[in-house]
Short mmCIF file of C-alpha atoms in Angstrom, two decimals:
data_model
loop_
_atom_site.label_atom_id
_atom_site.label_comp_id
_atom_site.label_asym_id
_atom_site.label_seq_id
_atom_site.Cartn_x
_atom_site.Cartn_y
_atom_site.Cartn_z
CA UNK A 14 0.00 0.00 0.00
CA UNK A 15 1.41 3.35 -1.03
CA UNK A 16 0.96 6.08 1.55
CA UNK A 17 2.02 9.70 1.88
CA UNK A 18 1.30 12.34 4.51
CA UNK A 19 0.02 15.84 3.77
CA UNK A 20 1.32 18.69 5.87
CA UNK A 21 -0.48 20.84 8.41
CA UNK A 22 -1.05 24.49 7.59
CA UNK A 23 -2.09 27.55 9.57
CA UNK A 24 -5.25 29.61 8.95
CA UNK A 25 -4.95 33.41 9.16
CA UNK A 26 -7.58 35.59 10.70
CA UNK A 27 -10.78 35.01 8.71
CA UNK A 28 -14.17 36.58 8.27
CA UNK A 29 -15.05 39.63 10.33
CA UNK A 30 -18.46 40.32 8.87
CA UNK A 31 -21.26 40.86 11.34
CA UNK A 32 -24.79 40.06 10.16
CA UNK A 33 -28.15 41.30 11.43
CA UNK A 34 -31.05 38.95 12.13
CA UNK A 35 -33.77 38.36 9.58
CA UNK A 36 -37.03 40.24 9.76
CA UNK A 37 -40.32 38.63 10.58
CA UNK A 38 -41.04 37.57 6.99
CA UNK A 39 -37.89 35.43 6.77
CA UNK A 40 -38.07 31.75 7.69
CA UNK A 41 -34.39 31.43 8.60
CA UNK A 42 -32.68 32.65 11.74
CA UNK A 43 -29.64 34.55 10.49
CA UNK A 44 -28.29 35.52 13.90
CA UNK A 45 -24.50 35.59 13.65
CA UNK A 46 -24.24 33.23 16.62
CA UNK A 47 -25.72 30.49 14.42
CA UNK A 48 -22.45 29.06 13.13
CA UNK A 49 -22.82 26.79 10.07
CA UNK A 50 -21.32 23.35 9.93
CA UNK A 51 -22.88 21.17 12.62
CA UNK A 52 -26.12 19.78 11.21
CA UNK A 53 -26.45 16.52 9.27
CA UNK A 54 -29.52 16.35 7.07
CA UNK A 55 -31.95 13.46 7.68
CA UNK A 56 -31.25 10.60 5.30
CA UNK A 57 -27.59 11.55 4.92
CA UNK A 58 -24.48 10.13 6.61
CA UNK A 59 -25.68 6.60 7.36
CA UNK A 60 -23.08 3.92 8.01
CA UNK A 61 -19.44 3.89 9.04
CA UNK A 62 -17.30 7.00 9.49
CA UNK A 63 -13.57 6.80 8.86
CA UNK A 64 -11.20 9.36 10.38
CA UNK A 65 -8.43 10.48 8.05
CA UNK A 66 -4.88 10.22 9.37
CA UNK A 67 -3.32 12.17 6.50
CA UNK A 68 -2.29 9.12 4.50
CA UNK A 69 -3.05 8.30 0.87
CA UNK A 70 -3.91 4.82 -0.42
CA UNK A 71 -3.91 4.11 -4.19
CA UNK A 72 -3.71 0.31 -3.98
CA UNK A 73 -7.39 0.06 -5.03
CA UNK A 74 -6.74 1.51 -8.49
CA UNK A 75 -6.58 -0.83 -11.48
CA UNK A 76 -6.46 0.99 -14.85
CA UNK A 77 -8.28 -1.90 -16.57
CA UNK A 78 -11.42 -1.38 -14.44
CA UNK A 79 -14.23 1.18 -14.88
CA UNK A 80 -15.85 1.04 -11.42
CA UNK A 81 -14.10 1.75 -8.11
CA UNK A 82 -15.38 1.75 -4.51
CA UNK A 83 -13.64 3.82 -1.85
CA UNK A 84 -13.91 2.33 1.66
CA UNK A 85 -11.63 4.67 3.65
CA UNK A 86 -10.52 8.27 4.01
CA UNK A 87 -7.05 7.27 2.81
CA UNK A 88 -8.54 5.87 -0.38
CA UNK A 89 -10.39 9.16 -0.98
CA UNK A 90 -7.04 10.93 -0.57
CA UNK A 91 -5.65 8.39 -3.02
CA UNK A 92 -8.20 9.57 -5.60
CA UNK A 93 -6.77 13.08 -5.25
CA UNK A 94 -3.24 11.75 -5.57
CA UNK A 95 -4.09 9.86 -8.76
CA UNK A 96 -5.94 12.73 -10.43
CA UNK A 97 -3.27 15.25 -9.46
CA UNK A 98 -0.68 12.97 -11.08
CA UNK A 99 -2.60 12.80 -14.38
CA UNK A 100 -5.20 9.99 -14.08
CA UNK A 101 -8.42 11.70 -15.16
CA UNK A 102 -10.94 8.81 -14.70
CA UNK A 103 -12.64 9.60 -18.00
CA UNK A 104 -15.54 7.16 -18.61
CA UNK A 105 -15.00 5.65 -15.13
CA UNK A 106 -17.13 5.79 -11.97
CA UNK A 107 -15.93 6.17 -8.38
CA UNK A 108 -18.27 5.63 -5.40
CA UNK A 109 -17.71 6.59 -1.77
CA UNK A 110 -18.83 3.82 0.59
CA UNK A 111 -18.06 5.53 3.91
CA UNK A 112 -18.41 8.86 5.71
CA UNK A 113 -15.12 10.71 6.05
CA UNK A 114 -13.94 12.90 8.91
CA UNK A 115 -10.87 14.82 7.75
CA UNK A 116 -10.37 16.63 11.04
CA UNK A 117 -11.95 15.74 14.35
CA UNK A 118 -13.42 19.20 14.75
CA UNK A 119 -13.20 22.64 13.17
CA UNK A 120 -14.22 25.25 15.71
CA UNK A 121 -15.64 28.62 14.68
CA UNK A 122 -16.35 31.73 16.69
CA UNK A 123 -19.49 33.78 16.10
CA UNK A 124 -17.76 35.75 13.33
CA UNK A 125 -16.82 32.62 11.35
CA UNK A 126 -13.17 32.70 12.37
CA UNK A 127 -11.53 29.33 13.03
CA UNK A 128 -10.31 29.01 16.58
CA UNK A 129 -8.24 25.80 16.31
CA UNK A 130 -6.29 26.27 13.08
CA UNK A 131 -3.00 25.03 14.59
CA UNK A 132 -4.38 21.51 14.91
CA UNK A 133 -5.95 21.17 11.45
CA UNK A 134 -4.80 18.93 8.62
CA UNK A 135 -5.29 20.49 5.17
CA UNK A 136 -7.01 18.72 2.29
CA UNK A 137 -5.45 18.90 -1.17
CA UNK A 138 -8.35 19.09 -3.67
CA UNK A 139 -8.98 16.40 -6.27
CA UNK A 140 -7.41 17.93 -9.40
CA UNK A 141 -4.65 20.52 -9.38
CA UNK A 142 -5.31 22.27 -12.69
CA UNK A 143 -5.56 21.40 -16.37
CA UNK A 144 -4.81 18.76 -17.61
CA UNK A 145 -4.88 17.13 -14.16
CA UNK A 146 -8.62 17.39 -13.54
CA UNK A 147 -11.36 14.85 -12.81
CA UNK A 148 -13.35 13.77 -15.89
CA UNK A 149 -15.38 10.84 -14.57
CA UNK A 150 -18.39 10.23 -12.35
CA UNK A 151 -18.16 10.46 -8.57
CA UNK A 152 -21.12 9.21 -6.50
CA UNK A 153 -20.94 9.95 -2.78
CA UNK A 154 -24.03 7.79 -2.12
CA UNK A 155 -25.31 10.37 0.40
CA UNK A 156 -22.23 10.10 2.61
CA UNK A 157 -20.91 13.04 4.60
CA UNK A 158 -17.45 14.60 4.60
CA UNK A 159 -16.77 16.68 7.71
CA UNK A 160 -13.82 18.68 8.94
CA UNK A 161 -12.48 19.52 5.48
CA UNK A 162 -9.98 22.35 5.73
CA UNK A 163 -8.59 24.20 2.70
CA UNK A 164 -6.81 27.52 3.04
CA UNK A 165 -4.78 28.24 -0.09
CA UNK A 166 -4.88 31.69 -1.66
CA UNK A 167 -2.44 30.54 -4.34
CA UNK A 168 -4.85 28.03 -5.90
CA UNK A 169 -7.11 29.02 -8.80
CA UNK A 170 -9.98 26.75 -7.73
CA UNK A 171 -10.56 24.84 -4.48
CA UNK A 172 -13.12 22.48 -2.98
CA UNK A 173 -13.39 18.75 -2.47
CA UNK A 174 -12.69 18.82 -6.23
CA UNK A 175 -10.61 21.65 -7.63
CA UNK A 176 -11.79 21.45 -11.24
CA UNK A 177 -14.12 19.04 -13.02
CA UNK A 178 -13.63 18.58 -16.76
CA UNK A 179 -15.58 17.26 -19.74
CA UNK A 180 -16.59 13.62 -19.64
CA UNK A 181 -15.07 12.44 -22.94
CA UNK A 182 -12.54 13.48 -25.56
CA UNK A 183 -15.22 14.23 -28.16
CA UNK A 184 -17.17 16.40 -25.69
CA UNK A 185 -20.27 14.20 -25.85
CA UNK A 186 -19.96 12.89 -22.29
CA UNK A 187 -20.61 14.63 -19.00
CA UNK A 188 -18.58 14.51 -15.81
CA UNK A 189 -20.80 14.26 -12.74
CA UNK A 190 -20.24 14.67 -9.01
CA UNK A 191 -23.34 13.79 -7.00
CA UNK A 192 -24.78 12.70 -3.65
CA UNK A 193 -22.13 14.13 -1.32
CA UNK A 194 -22.56 16.44 1.69
CA UNK A 195 -19.85 18.68 3.18
CA UNK A 196 -20.30 19.94 6.77
CA UNK A 197 -18.27 21.62 9.51
CA UNK A 198 -15.60 22.64 6.99
CA UNK A 199 -13.64 25.68 5.83
CA UNK A 200 -12.76 26.28 2.17
CA UNK A 201 -10.79 29.35 1.11
CA UNK A 202 -9.07 29.98 -2.25
CA UNK A 203 -7.92 32.69 -4.66
CA UNK A 204 -10.42 32.75 -7.57
CA UNK A 205 -13.11 30.04 -7.34
CA UNK A 206 -14.21 28.12 -4.27
CA UNK A 207 -17.10 25.84 -3.36
CA UNK A 208 -17.60 23.00 -0.90
CA UNK A 209 -18.05 20.43 -3.69
CA UNK A 210 -15.99 21.98 -6.49
CA UNK A 211 -14.12 25.14 -7.32
CA UNK A 212 -14.71 25.24 -11.07
CA UNK A 213 -16.68 23.15 -13.57
CA UNK A 214 -15.60 23.15 -17.22
CA UNK A 215 -17.59 24.35 -20.26
CA UNK A 216 -19.32 26.90 -18.05
CA UNK A 217 -20.16 29.32 -20.85
CA UNK A 218 -21.58 26.84 -23.36
CA UNK A 219 -25.29 26.01 -23.82
CA UNK A 220 -24.29 22.30 -23.72
CA UNK A 221 -22.70 21.74 -20.34
CA UNK A 222 -20.05 19.06 -19.97
CA UNK A 223 -19.76 18.90 -16.19
CA UNK A 224 -22.38 18.85 -13.46
CA UNK A 225 -22.82 18.77 -9.69
CA UNK A 226 -26.16 17.36 -8.56
CA UNK A 227 -27.93 16.27 -5.37
CA UNK A 228 -25.30 17.65 -2.98
CA UNK A 229 -25.36 19.94 0.03
CA UNK A 230 -23.05 22.21 1.99
CA UNK A 231 -23.10 23.43 5.58
CA UNK A 232 -19.70 25.05 5.96
CA UNK A 233 -17.76 28.29 5.36
CA UNK A 234 -16.54 29.18 1.85
CA UNK A 235 -14.43 32.20 0.79
CA UNK A 236 -12.85 33.30 -2.51
CA UNK A 237 -13.13 35.97 -5.21
CA UNK A 238 -16.03 33.94 -6.64
CA UNK A 239 -17.48 31.86 -3.84
CA UNK A 240 -20.45 29.50 -3.81
CA UNK A 241 -21.80 27.15 -1.19
CA UNK A 242 -21.73 24.29 -3.72
CA UNK A 243 -19.33 25.50 -6.45
CA UNK A 244 -17.45 28.62 -7.41
CA UNK A 245 -18.67 28.25 -11.00
CA UNK A 246 -20.60 25.48 -12.76
CA UNK A 247 -23.88 23.83 -13.62
CA UNK A 248 -25.81 22.74 -10.53
CA UNK A 249 -28.99 20.70 -10.07
CA UNK A 250 -30.94 19.74 -6.93
CA UNK A 251 -28.45 21.06 -4.38
CA UNK A 252 -28.80 23.17 -1.25
CA UNK A 253 -26.65 25.27 1.05
CA UNK A 254 -26.96 26.03 4.76
CA UNK A 255 -23.52 27.53 5.34
CA UNK A 256 -21.76 30.90 5.20
CA UNK A 257 -20.37 32.15 1.87
CA UNK A 258 -18.19 35.23 1.32
CA UNK A 259 -17.03 36.50 -2.08
CA UNK A 260 -14.56 39.29 -2.74
CA UNK A 261 -16.34 39.86 -6.07
CA UNK A 262 -19.38 37.54 -6.20
CA UNK A 263 -21.02 35.24 -3.67
CA UNK A 264 -23.97 32.89 -3.89
CA UNK A 265 -25.52 30.22 -1.73
CA UNK A 266 -25.22 27.72 -4.60
CA UNK A 267 -22.64 29.22 -7.00
CA UNK A 268 -20.45 32.28 -7.16
CA UNK A 269 -20.61 33.11 -10.88
CA UNK A 270 -21.26 32.05 -14.47
CA UNK A 271 -23.58 29.12 -13.93
CA UNK A 272 -26.99 27.57 -14.51
CA UNK A 273 -28.84 26.36 -11.44
CA UNK A 274 -32.02 24.27 -11.24
CA UNK A 275 -34.21 22.95 -8.43
CA UNK A 276 -31.90 24.16 -5.65
CA UNK A 277 -32.30 26.26 -2.51
CA UNK A 278 -30.37 28.24 0.07
CA UNK A 279 -30.79 28.75 3.81
CA UNK A 280 -27.31 30.12 4.46
CA UNK A 281 -25.76 33.53 5.07
CA UNK A 282 -24.24 35.20 2.01
CA UNK A 283 -21.92 38.21 1.63
CA UNK A 284 -20.55 39.60 -1.66
CA UNK A 285 -18.84 42.94 -2.25
CA UNK A 286 -20.09 43.56 -5.83
CA UNK A 287 -22.67 40.88 -6.67
CA UNK A 288 -24.37 38.83 -4.02
CA UNK A 289 -27.35 36.54 -4.35
CA UNK A 290 -28.84 33.83 -2.20
CA UNK A 291 -28.70 31.37 -5.11
CA UNK A 292 -25.95 32.93 -7.27
CA UNK A 293 -23.72 35.97 -7.23
CA UNK A 294 -23.81 35.95 -11.04
CA UNK A 295 -25.84 33.44 -13.04
CA UNK A 296 -26.72 32.33 -16.56
CA UNK A 297 -30.11 30.79 -15.90
CA UNK A 298 -31.85 30.02 -12.59
CA UNK A 299 -34.95 27.82 -12.60
CA UNK A 300 -37.18 26.41 -9.85
CA UNK A 301 -35.04 27.69 -6.96
CA UNK A 302 -35.83 29.43 -3.71
CA UNK A 303 -34.19 31.20 -0.80
CA UNK A 304 -34.96 31.37 2.90
CA UNK A 305 -31.57 32.69 4.03
CA UNK A 306 -30.10 36.18 4.40
CA UNK A 307 -27.79 38.15 2.11
CA UNK A 308 -25.74 41.29 2.52
CA UNK A 309 -23.48 43.26 0.18
CA UNK A 310 -22.47 46.63 -1.15
CA UNK A 311 -24.09 46.61 -4.62
CA UNK A 312 -26.52 44.42 -6.56
CA UNK A 313 -27.65 42.42 -3.58
CA UNK A 314 -30.62 40.13 -4.29
CA UNK A 315 -32.67 37.22 -3.05
CA UNK A 316 -31.94 35.00 -6.09
CA UNK A 317 -29.09 36.43 -8.24
CA UNK A 318 -27.01 39.59 -7.95
CA UNK A 319 -26.50 39.65 -11.74
CA UNK A 320 -28.74 37.41 -13.83
CA UNK A 321 -28.11 36.78 -17.53
CA UNK A 322 -29.07 33.82 -19.72
CA UNK A 323 -27.80 31.28 -22.23
CA UNK A 324 -29.55 30.93 -25.63
CA UNK A 325 -33.23 31.94 -25.46
CA UNK A 326 -33.98 30.68 -21.96
CA UNK A 327 -35.08 33.07 -19.18
CA UNK A 328 -32.52 34.55 -16.83
CA UNK A 329 -34.69 33.58 -13.83
CA UNK A 330 -37.90 31.57 -13.89
CA UNK A 331 -40.24 30.09 -11.25
CA UNK A 332 -38.19 31.23 -8.25
CA UNK A 333 -39.01 32.91 -4.97
CA UNK A 334 -37.27 34.68 -2.12
CA UNK A 335 -38.31 34.98 1.51
CA UNK A 336 -35.02 36.02 3.11
CA UNK A 337 -33.61 39.26 4.52
CA UNK A 338 -31.71 41.49 2.08
CA UNK A 339 -29.25 43.96 3.55
CA UNK A 340 -26.85 46.33 1.81
CA UNK A 341 -25.94 49.80 0.61
CA UNK A 342 -27.18 50.12 -2.98
CA UNK A 343 -29.58 48.35 -5.37
CA UNK A 344 -31.21 45.78 -3.14
CA UNK A 345 -33.74 43.59 -4.93
CA UNK A 346 -36.06 40.73 -4.09
CA UNK A 347 -35.12 38.59 -7.11
CA UNK A 348 -32.29 40.12 -9.23
CA UNK A 349 -30.03 43.14 -8.82
CA UNK A 350 -29.01 43.45 -12.48
CA UNK A 351 -30.58 41.39 -15.25
CA UNK A 352 -29.78 40.83 -18.93
CA UNK A 353 -32.64 38.46 -19.67
CA UNK A 354 -36.25 37.81 -18.81
CA UNK A 355 -37.54 37.21 -15.30
CA UNK A 356 -40.60 34.95 -15.43
CA UNK A 357 -43.16 34.00 -12.76
CA UNK A 358 -41.29 34.85 -9.57
CA UNK A 359 -42.24 36.35 -6.23
CA UNK A 360 -40.46 37.95 -3.33
CA UNK A 361 -41.85 38.33 0.19
CA UNK A 362 -39.02 39.80 2.20
CA UNK A 363 -37.58 42.41 4.51
CA UNK A 364 -34.96 44.91 3.40
CA UNK A 365 -32.46 46.55 5.70
CA UNK A 366 -30.26 49.48 4.68
CA UNK A 367 -26.64 49.21 5.78
CA UNK A 368 -26.11 52.85 6.75
CA UNK A 369 -24.37 55.11 6.02
CA UNK A 370 -24.60 54.77 2.25
CA UNK A 371 -22.38 56.64 -0.28
CA UNK A 372 -25.46 57.64 -2.30
CA UNK A 373 -29.17 57.07 -2.25
CA UNK A 374 -30.06 53.40 -1.86
CA UNK A 375 -32.37 51.80 -4.42
CA UNK A 376 -34.77 49.12 -3.19
CA UNK A 377 -36.74 47.05 -5.71
CA UNK A 378 -39.38 44.44 -4.98
CA UNK A 379 -38.46 42.24 -7.96
CA UNK A 380 -35.50 43.49 -10.02
CA UNK A 381 -33.11 46.39 -10.32
CA UNK A 382 -31.22 47.41 -13.44
CA UNK A 383 -32.39 45.79 -16.67
CA UNK A 384 -30.90 45.89 -20.14
CA UNK A 385 -32.99 48.40 -22.03
CA UNK A 386 -33.17 48.85 -25.77
CA UNK A 387 -33.01 45.15 -26.68
CA UNK A 388 -36.35 43.47 -27.32
CA UNK A 389 -35.32 40.09 -25.93
CA UNK A 390 -33.64 41.37 -22.77
CA UNK A 391 -34.77 43.05 -19.60
CA UNK A 392 -38.40 41.91 -19.34
CA UNK A 393 -40.12 40.99 -16.10
CA UNK A 394 -43.56 39.47 -16.23
CA UNK A 395 -46.12 37.51 -14.25
CA UNK A 396 -44.47 38.28 -10.91
CA UNK A 397 -45.29 40.00 -7.64
CA UNK A 398 -43.59 41.33 -4.54
CA UNK A 399 -44.40 42.10 -0.92
CA UNK A 400 -41.81 44.46 0.49
CA UNK A 401 -40.98 45.67 3.96
CA UNK A 402 -38.20 48.17 4.55
CA UNK A 403 -37.35 49.69 7.89
CA UNK A 404 -34.64 52.31 8.15
CA UNK A 405 -34.18 55.32 10.40
CA UNK A 406 -32.60 57.49 7.69
CA UNK A 407 -35.41 57.70 5.17
CA UNK A 408 -33.75 60.51 3.16
CA UNK A 409 -31.13 58.00 2.00
CA UNK A 410 -33.66 55.54 0.54
CA UNK A 411 -35.89 55.39 -2.48
CA UNK A 412 -38.05 52.38 -3.27
CA UNK A 413 -39.48 50.95 -6.45
CA UNK A 414 -42.39 48.58 -6.16
CA UNK A 415 -41.14 46.38 -8.99
CA UNK A 416 -37.96 47.63 -10.71
CA UNK A 417 -35.67 50.46 -11.78
CA UNK A 418 -35.37 49.87 -15.52
CA UNK A 419 -36.64 47.45 -18.15
CA UNK A 420 -40.10 46.47 -19.38
CA UNK A 421 -42.71 44.49 -17.50
CA UNK A 422 -46.03 42.78 -17.98
CA UNK A 423 -48.56 41.56 -15.42
CA UNK A 424 -46.58 42.49 -12.31
CA UNK A 425 -48.03 43.48 -8.94
CA UNK A 426 -46.83 44.80 -5.63
CA UNK A 427 -47.80 45.31 -2.05
CA UNK A 428 -45.35 47.18 0.14
CA UNK A 429 -45.06 48.88 3.48
CA UNK A 430 -42.07 50.87 4.57
CA UNK A 431 -40.71 53.27 7.13
CA UNK A 432 -38.83 55.10 4.40
CA UNK A 433 -39.24 57.47 1.48
CA UNK A 434 -40.57 55.60 -1.55
CA UNK A 435 -40.67 56.68 -5.18
CA UNK A 436 -42.92 54.49 -7.29
CA UNK A 437 -42.49 56.00 -10.74
CA UNK A 438 -45.18 53.91 -12.36
CA UNK A 439 -43.35 50.59 -12.32
CA UNK A 440 -46.42 48.56 -11.44
CA UNK A 441 -49.60 47.77 -13.34
CA UNK A 442 -51.77 47.09 -10.30
CA UNK A 443 -51.54 46.41 -6.61
CA UNK A 444 -53.23 44.50 -3.82
CA UNK A 445 -53.79 45.34 -0.18
CA UNK A 446 -53.90 42.02 1.68
CA UNK A 447 -53.85 38.28 1.17
CA UNK A 448 -57.34 38.31 -0.21
CA UNK A 449 -55.46 39.35 -3.34
CA UNK A 450 -58.09 41.77 -4.63
CA UNK A 451 -56.43 43.86 -7.33
CA UNK A 452 -56.76 47.57 -7.94
CA UNK A 453 -55.25 49.76 -10.65
CA UNK A 454 -52.10 51.63 -9.65
CA UNK A 455 -50.61 53.90 -12.27
CA UNK A 456 -48.34 56.44 -10.63
CA UNK A 457 -45.99 58.52 -12.72
CA UNK A 458 -45.93 58.10 -16.48
CA UNK A 459 -49.35 56.80 -17.65
CA UNK A 460 -47.62 54.83 -20.37
CA UNK A 461 -46.40 52.32 -17.82
CA UNK A 462 -49.82 51.38 -16.48
CA UNK A 463 -51.03 48.22 -18.18
CA UNK A 464 -54.16 47.51 -16.17
CA UNK A 465 -55.46 44.17 -14.98
CA UNK A 466 -55.51 41.38 -17.60
CA UNK A 467 -58.82 39.92 -18.81
CA UNK A 468 -60.78 41.54 -16.02
CA UNK A 469 -59.20 39.39 -13.31
CA UNK A 470 -60.30 40.35 -9.83
CA UNK A 471 -57.63 38.59 -7.76
CA UNK A 472 -53.89 38.17 -7.86
CA UNK A 473 -54.04 34.38 -8.22
CA UNK A 474 -56.31 34.70 -11.27
CA UNK A 475 -54.02 37.22 -12.93
CA UNK A 476 -50.88 35.14 -12.35
CA UNK A 477 -52.47 32.00 -13.76
CA UNK A 478 -53.42 33.81 -16.98
CA UNK A 479 -49.83 33.35 -18.17
CA UNK A 480 -49.01 30.07 -16.40
CA UNK A 481 -52.25 28.12 -15.92
CA UNK A 482 -52.08 25.87 -12.88
CA UNK A 483 -48.57 26.98 -11.92
CA UNK A 484 -49.77 29.23 -9.10
CA UNK A 485 -51.83 28.10 -6.12
CA UNK A 486 -53.00 29.36 -2.73
CA UNK A 487 -52.52 27.37 0.44
CA UNK A 488 -53.93 28.99 3.57
CA UNK A 489 -51.10 27.51 5.66
CA UNK A 490 -48.30 28.68 3.37
CA UNK A 491 -46.96 32.15 2.61
CA UNK A 492 -49.64 33.85 4.72
CA UNK A 493 -52.22 32.94 2.13
CA UNK A 494 -50.54 34.77 -0.76
CA UNK A 495 -49.99 32.89 -4.05
CA UNK A 496 -47.15 30.37 -4.22
CA UNK A 497 -45.68 28.38 -7.09
CA UNK A 498 -47.13 24.90 -7.45
CA UNK A 499 -44.24 22.44 -7.78
#
């Protein structure tokens, strides 16, 4: 059995961000004393747990085989050793048959600083840069990895996997990492970081060649582009409950440049330029939701800080936000900036202004800055928002019921605020309570008022005009306001 030992490294002083608690509309307690990384989801982590001693075992590898089972932490480290030496596992499958504890415990203080860095063993990610990247299928079989510690500002991409490549030489195959949970861990890198993977290949092509699916994260992630699941890549059916901080972009699922489907976030997110509870920057978000809290300086939103799209698909569709949004400028329920259509979304959230602000803060129930002048970009339709904003410096705030710029169709708003609001005609109609009775609301330029479609009397009727059967009302959910039927 071949074994090697990886060295210990020291963590510098980490995150100093302090986060306020969610308002009453949020379903997640974002108190800073709630430190991520301790909860195992039901149905995950069954079976044996192996504690890693720093060794690496590659004796299980036979190049003539296509299926491999890893039964120890050392064998998982052996996978990293093999990939980092040039074995890419193209057209091969690796399964993890055991839970792995890389360090006995990673202790955090209330500000997400690690308090026991001197005793931690550092994980070297699987893949150390092209061409030494993973190109196969990895199935964690719902096992848990805990105590993973990565602190390397020199590395381009970090996570359990550094980079994941295309699945075959002719680009017809897909590399997949699935069914793995990462908890009580710390991942910090230079450019891209995520608990599962730093960077997934082919990220800017309509036909994706690498994918992370059915995974979750409950740990701390930091980088220029930081995501709870991946720094950049295509994600399906994943969720995050941890803390994510991005120097440029941060998202509960991905940091930037990605498509995300059927995923959700309950974690705490901070990004300096673009921050979103699902993505800092995205290229298509579908069937996702947020219950966490986000803070940032600019373009801070409940779904995506900057939402664009690939091909003719919407930028954001069938998503909702119910988490606190806190920041200095352009705070939005769904998207901060959008170069693409936003379709059938709702936001029911609290906003909090992080005073003082360098200029007047813009608060938008649905979206902020759209791409005007292009007929296929910047449209928001069949959506609604319920907004609450409380600030004690109302002269620094202006609110927009739906958006700042762009075109819209069949959008509605209810808001209440202890602030100065400027509505500028961005809403066709409004409603007063969860009975959903609509009334015309055409402030500002009369050209913006589009009325109520087909004589609908209630919000649920109007929303289902464009998506029949997609919206429903459940008296025990969302305070009786319409929700997306899934």
